[in-house]
PDB file of C-alpha atoms in Angstrom:
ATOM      1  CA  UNK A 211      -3.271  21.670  -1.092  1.00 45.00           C
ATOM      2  CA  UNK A 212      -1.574  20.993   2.060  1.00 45.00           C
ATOM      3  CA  UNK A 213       0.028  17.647   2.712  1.00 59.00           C
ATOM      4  CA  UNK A 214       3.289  16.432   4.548  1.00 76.00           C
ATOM      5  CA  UNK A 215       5.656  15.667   1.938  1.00 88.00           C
ATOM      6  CA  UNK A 216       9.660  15.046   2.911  1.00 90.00           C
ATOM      7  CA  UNK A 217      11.865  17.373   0.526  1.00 92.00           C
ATOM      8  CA  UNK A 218      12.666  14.579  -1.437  1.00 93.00           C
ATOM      9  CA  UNK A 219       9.311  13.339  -2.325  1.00 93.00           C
ATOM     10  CA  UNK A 220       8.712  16.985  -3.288  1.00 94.00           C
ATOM     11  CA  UNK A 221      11.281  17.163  -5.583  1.00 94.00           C
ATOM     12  CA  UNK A 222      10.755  14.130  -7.280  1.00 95.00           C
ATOM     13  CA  UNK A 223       7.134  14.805  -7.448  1.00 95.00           C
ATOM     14  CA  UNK A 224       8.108  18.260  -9.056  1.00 95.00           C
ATOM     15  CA  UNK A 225       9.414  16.910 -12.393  1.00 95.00           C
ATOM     16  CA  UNK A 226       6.916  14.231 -13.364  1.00 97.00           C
ATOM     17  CA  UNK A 227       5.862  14.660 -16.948  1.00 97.00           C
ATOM     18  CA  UNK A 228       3.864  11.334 -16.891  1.00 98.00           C
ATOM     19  CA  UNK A 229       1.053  10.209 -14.933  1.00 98.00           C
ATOM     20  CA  UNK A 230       0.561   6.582 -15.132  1.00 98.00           C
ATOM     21  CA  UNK A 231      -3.156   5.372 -13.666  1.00 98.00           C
ATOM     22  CA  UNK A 232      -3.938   2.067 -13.067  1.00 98.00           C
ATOM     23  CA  UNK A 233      -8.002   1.819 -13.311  1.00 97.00           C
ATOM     24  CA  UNK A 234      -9.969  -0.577 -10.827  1.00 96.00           C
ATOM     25  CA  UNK A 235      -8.965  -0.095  -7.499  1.00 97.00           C
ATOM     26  CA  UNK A 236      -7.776   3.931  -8.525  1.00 98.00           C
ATOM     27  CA  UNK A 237      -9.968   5.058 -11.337  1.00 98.00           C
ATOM     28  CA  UNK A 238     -12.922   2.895  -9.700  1.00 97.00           C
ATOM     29  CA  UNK A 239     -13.722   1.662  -6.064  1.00 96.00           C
ATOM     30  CA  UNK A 240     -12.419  -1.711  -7.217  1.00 93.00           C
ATOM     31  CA  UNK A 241     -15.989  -2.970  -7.408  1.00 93.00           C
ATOM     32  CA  UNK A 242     -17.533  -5.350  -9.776  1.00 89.00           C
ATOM     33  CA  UNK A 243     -20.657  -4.441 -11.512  1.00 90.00           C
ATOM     34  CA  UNK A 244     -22.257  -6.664 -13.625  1.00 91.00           C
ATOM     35  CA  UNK A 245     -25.699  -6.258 -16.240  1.00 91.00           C
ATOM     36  CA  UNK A 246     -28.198  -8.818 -16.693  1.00 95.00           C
ATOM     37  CA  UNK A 247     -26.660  -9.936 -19.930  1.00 93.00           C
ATOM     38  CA  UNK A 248     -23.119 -10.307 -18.621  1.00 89.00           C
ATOM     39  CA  UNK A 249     -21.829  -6.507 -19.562  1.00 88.00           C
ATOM     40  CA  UNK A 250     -19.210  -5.072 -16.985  1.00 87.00           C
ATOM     41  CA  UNK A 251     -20.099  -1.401 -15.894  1.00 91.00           C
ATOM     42  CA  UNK A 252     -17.236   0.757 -14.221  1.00 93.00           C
ATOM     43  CA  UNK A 253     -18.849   3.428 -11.902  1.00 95.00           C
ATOM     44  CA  UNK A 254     -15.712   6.644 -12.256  1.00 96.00           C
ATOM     45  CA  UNK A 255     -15.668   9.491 -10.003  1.00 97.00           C
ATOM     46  CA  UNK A 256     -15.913  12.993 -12.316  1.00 97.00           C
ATOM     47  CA  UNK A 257     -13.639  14.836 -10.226  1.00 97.00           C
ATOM     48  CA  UNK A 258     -10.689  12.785 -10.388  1.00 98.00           C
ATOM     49  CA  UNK A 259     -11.627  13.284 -14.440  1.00 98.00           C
ATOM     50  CA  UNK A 260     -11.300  17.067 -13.571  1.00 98.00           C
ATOM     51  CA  UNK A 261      -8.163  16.433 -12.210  1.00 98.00           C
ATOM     52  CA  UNK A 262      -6.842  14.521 -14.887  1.00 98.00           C
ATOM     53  CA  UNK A 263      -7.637  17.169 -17.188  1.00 98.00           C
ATOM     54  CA  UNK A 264      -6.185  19.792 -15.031  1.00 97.00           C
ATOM     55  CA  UNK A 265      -2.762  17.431 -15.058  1.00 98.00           C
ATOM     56  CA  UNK A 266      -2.575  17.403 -18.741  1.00 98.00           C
ATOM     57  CA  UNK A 267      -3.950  21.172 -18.895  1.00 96.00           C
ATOM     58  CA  UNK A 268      -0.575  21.663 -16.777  1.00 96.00           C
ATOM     59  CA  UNK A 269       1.512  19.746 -19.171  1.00 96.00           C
ATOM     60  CA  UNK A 270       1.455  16.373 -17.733  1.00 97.00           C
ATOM     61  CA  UNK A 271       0.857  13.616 -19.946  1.00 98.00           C
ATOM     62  CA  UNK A 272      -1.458  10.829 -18.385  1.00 98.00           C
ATOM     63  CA  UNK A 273      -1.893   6.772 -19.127  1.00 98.00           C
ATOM     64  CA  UNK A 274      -3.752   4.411 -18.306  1.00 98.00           C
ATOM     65  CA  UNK A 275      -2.613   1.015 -17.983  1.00 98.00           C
ATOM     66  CA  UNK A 276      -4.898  -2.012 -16.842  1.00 97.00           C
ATOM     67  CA  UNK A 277      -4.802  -5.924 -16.275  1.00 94.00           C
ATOM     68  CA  UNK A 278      -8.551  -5.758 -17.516  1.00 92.00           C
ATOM     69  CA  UNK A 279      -9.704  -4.771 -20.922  1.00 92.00           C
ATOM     70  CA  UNK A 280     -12.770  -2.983 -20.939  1.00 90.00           C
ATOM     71  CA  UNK A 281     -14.890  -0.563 -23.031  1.00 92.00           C
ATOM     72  CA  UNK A 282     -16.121   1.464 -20.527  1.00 93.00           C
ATOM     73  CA  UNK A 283     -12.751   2.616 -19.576  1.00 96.00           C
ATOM     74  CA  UNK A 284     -12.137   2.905 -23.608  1.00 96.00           C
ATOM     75  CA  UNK A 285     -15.264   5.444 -23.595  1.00 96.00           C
ATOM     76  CA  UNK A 286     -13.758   7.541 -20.816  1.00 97.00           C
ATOM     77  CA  UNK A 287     -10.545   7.346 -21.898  1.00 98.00           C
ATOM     78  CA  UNK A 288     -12.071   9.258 -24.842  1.00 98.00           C
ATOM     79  CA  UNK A 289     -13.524  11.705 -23.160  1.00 97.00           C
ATOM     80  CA  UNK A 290     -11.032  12.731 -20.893  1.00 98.00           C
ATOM     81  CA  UNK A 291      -8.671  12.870 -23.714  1.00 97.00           C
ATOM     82  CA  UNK A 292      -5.886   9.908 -22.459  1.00 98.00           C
ATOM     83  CA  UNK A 293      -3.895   9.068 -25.679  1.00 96.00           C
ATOM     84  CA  UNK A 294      -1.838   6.293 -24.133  1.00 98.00           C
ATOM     85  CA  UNK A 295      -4.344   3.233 -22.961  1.00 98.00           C
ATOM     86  CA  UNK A 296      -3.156   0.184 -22.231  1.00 98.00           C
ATOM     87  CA  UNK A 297      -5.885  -2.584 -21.401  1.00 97.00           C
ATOM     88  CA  UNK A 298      -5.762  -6.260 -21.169  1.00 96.00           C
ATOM     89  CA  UNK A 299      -1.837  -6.152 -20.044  1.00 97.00           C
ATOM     90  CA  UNK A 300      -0.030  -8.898 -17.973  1.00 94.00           C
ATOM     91  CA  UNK A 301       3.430  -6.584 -17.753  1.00 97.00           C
ATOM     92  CA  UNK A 302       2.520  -3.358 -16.793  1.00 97.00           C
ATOM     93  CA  UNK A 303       6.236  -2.620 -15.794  1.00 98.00           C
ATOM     94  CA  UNK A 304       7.318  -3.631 -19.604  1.00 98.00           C
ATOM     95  CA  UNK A 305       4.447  -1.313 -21.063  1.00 98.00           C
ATOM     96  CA  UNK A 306       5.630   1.677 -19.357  1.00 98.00           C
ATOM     97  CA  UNK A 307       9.280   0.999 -20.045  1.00 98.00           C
ATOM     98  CA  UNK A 308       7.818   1.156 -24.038  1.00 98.00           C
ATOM     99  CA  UNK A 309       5.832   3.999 -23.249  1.00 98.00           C
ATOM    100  CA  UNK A 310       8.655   5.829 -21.594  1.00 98.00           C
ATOM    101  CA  UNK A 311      11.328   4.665 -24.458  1.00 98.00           C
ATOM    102  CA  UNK A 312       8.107   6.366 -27.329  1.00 97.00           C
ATOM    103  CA  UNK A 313       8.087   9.544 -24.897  1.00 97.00           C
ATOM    104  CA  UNK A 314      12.185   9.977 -24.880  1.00 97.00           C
ATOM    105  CA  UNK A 315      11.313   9.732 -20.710  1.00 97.00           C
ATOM    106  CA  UNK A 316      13.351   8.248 -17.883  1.00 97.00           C
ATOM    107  CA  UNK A 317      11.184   6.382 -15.420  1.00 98.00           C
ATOM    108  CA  UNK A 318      12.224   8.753 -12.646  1.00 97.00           C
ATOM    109  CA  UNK A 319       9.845  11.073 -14.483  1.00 97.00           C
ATOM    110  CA  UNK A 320       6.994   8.928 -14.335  1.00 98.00           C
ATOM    111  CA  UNK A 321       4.489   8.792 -11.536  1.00 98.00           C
ATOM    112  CA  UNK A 322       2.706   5.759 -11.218  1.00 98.00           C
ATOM    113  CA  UNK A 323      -0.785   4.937  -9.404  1.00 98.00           C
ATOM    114  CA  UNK A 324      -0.923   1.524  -8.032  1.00 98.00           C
ATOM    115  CA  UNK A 325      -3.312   0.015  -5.554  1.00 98.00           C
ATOM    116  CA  UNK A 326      -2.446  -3.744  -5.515  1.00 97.00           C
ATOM    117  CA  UNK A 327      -0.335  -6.071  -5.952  1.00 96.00           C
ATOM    118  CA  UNK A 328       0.149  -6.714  -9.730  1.00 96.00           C
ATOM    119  CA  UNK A 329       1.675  -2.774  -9.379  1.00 97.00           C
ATOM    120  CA  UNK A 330       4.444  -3.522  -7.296  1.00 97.00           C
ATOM    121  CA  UNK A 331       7.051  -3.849  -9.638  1.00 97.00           C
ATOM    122  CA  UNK A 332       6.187  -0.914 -11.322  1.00 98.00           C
ATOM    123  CA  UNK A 333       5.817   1.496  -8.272  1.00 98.00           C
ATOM    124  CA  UNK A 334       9.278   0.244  -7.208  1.00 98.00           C
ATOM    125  CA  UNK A 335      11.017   0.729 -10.968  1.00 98.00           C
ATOM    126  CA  UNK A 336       9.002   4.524 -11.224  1.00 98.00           C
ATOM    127  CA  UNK A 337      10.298   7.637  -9.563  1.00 97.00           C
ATOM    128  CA  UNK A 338       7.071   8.761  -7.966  1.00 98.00           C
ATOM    129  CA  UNK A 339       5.226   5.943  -6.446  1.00 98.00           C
ATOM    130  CA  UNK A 340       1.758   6.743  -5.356  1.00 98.00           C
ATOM    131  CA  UNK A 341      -1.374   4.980  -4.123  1.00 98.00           C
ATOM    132  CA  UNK A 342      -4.566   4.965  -2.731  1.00 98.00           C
ATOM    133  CA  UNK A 343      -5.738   5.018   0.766  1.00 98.00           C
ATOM    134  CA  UNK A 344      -6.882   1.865   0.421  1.00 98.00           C
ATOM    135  CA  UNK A 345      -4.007   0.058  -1.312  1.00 98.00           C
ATOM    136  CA  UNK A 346      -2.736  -2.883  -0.448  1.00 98.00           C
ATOM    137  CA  UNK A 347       0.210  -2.047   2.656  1.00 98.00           C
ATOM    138  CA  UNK A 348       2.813  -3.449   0.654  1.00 98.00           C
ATOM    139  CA  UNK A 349       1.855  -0.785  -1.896  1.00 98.00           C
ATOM    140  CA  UNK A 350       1.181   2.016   0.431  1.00 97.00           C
ATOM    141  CA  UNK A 351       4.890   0.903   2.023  1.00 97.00           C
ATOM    142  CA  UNK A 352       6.542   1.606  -1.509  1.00 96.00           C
ATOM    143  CA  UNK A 353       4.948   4.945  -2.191  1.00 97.00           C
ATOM    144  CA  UNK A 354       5.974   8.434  -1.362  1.00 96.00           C
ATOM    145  CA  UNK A 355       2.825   9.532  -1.911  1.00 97.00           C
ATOM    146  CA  UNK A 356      -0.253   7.883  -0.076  1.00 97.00           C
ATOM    147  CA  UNK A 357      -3.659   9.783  -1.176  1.00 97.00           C
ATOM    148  CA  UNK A 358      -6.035  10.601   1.636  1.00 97.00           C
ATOM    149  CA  UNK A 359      -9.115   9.167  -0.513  1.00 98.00           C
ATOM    150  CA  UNK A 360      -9.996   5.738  -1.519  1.00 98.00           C
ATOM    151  CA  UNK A 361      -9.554   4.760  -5.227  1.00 98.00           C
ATOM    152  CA  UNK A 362     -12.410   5.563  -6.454  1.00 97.00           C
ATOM    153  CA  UNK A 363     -13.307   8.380  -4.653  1.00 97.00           C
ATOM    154  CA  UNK A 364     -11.530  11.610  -5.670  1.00 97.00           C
ATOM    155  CA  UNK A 365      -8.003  10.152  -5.271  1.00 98.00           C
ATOM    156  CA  UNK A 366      -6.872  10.723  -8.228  1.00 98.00           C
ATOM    157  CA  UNK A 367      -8.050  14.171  -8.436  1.00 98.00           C
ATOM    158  CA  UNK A 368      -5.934  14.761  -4.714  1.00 97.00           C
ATOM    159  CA  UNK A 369      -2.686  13.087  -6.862  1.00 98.00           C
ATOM    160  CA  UNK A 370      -3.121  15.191  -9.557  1.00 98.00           C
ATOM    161  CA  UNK A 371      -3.551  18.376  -7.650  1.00 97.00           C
ATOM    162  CA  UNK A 372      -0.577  17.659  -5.722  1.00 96.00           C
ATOM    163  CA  UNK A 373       1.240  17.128  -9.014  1.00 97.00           C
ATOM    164  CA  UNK A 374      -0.459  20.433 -10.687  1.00 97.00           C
ATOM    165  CA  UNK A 375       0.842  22.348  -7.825  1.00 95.00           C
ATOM    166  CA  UNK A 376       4.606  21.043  -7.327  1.00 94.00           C
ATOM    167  CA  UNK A 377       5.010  20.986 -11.301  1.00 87.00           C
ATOM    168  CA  UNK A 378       8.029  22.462 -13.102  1.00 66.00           C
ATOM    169  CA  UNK A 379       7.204  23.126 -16.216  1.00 61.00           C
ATOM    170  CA  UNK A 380      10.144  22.125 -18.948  1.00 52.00           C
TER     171      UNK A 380
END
C-alpha cells in the first residue's frame, strides 16, 4: 500500500495492538435499512471483513464499539471472530479505557475508527486516530490517518492493511 504518512504517524501506527471500529458510518455506509416488521438490517462490506481478519491474523486485536445495539452486527461479530463487542454504549471513551485496563494496554496503542461526532473524544484520547473519507471534518481534522474510501466501502480493509503492513510485532 502506498499512502503519504508523516514519520510520526508511521511510527505510531507501527505499534498498535488494538483496533477499535466503530460500526455505522465505518463498518456500514451509515445507512438505515429497515424490514416491513420494524427489523434493522446492516448491509457490511466483505472485504473490510478480510481485512479485519488479516489484522488479527497479524496479531492485532480488533473491537467493536457502537452507540447502537444490534444483532446483525452481533452475527458478524461472530463470524469474523471480534471477542470484544461493545453495543448500546453512551461512553465509548470509558469502554475503551476498560478495555485497555483488561488488555494491560496504554491508549497510545490503540487505534481507533471514528466517523462522527460521538467519536471525538475518543480519537483525541487514542494514539492512532483514524477515519473515514467521509467523516465528519472535525473528525477527519483529529486523525492521522484519513482512509481514501467511504465507511462502508472497503475502508476498513485500507486501515487495516496499512496497519498489517507498518506492524511490529511484540
Amino acid at each position: 500500500m502506498t499512502c503519504t504518512l508523516t514519520d510520526d504517524a508511521r511510527a505510531r501506527l507501527a505499534r498498535v495492538k488494538l483496533l477499535v471500529l466503530d460500526v455505522d458510518g465505518v463498518l456500514t455506509d451509515g445507512s438505515l435499512y429497515y424490514t416491513e416488521r420494524g427489523e434493522k438490517i446492516k448491509k457490511f462490506h466483505v472485504r473490510d471483513g478480510q481485512g479485519i481478519k488479516l489484522a488479527q491474523q497479524a496479531g492485532i486485536e480488533v473491537a467493536l464499539v457502537s452507540g447502537n445495539a444490534s444483532t446483525a452486527v452481533e452475527q458478524r461479530a461472530r463470524v469474523l471472530g471480534i471477542t470484544y463487542v461493545f453495543l448500546g454504549v453512551n461512553d465509548k471513551l470509558t469502554t475503551l479505557e476498560a478495555l485497555c485496563t483488561r488488555l494491560g494496554l496504554s491508549l497510545a496503542h490503540v487505534a481507533y475508527v471514528g466517523d462522527d461526532v460521538n467519536d471525538l473524544s475518543t480519537l483525541h484520547a487514542v494514539g492512532c486516530p483514524c477515519t473515514v473519507a467521509d467523516a465528519m471534518p472535525a473528525n477527519r481534522a483529529c486523525a492521522i490517518y484519513v482512509a481514501h474510501l467511504p465507511g462502508g466501502q472497503g475502508a476498513v480493509r485500507e486501515i487495516c492493511d496499512l496497519l498489517v503492513e507498518l506492524h511490529t510485532p511484540l
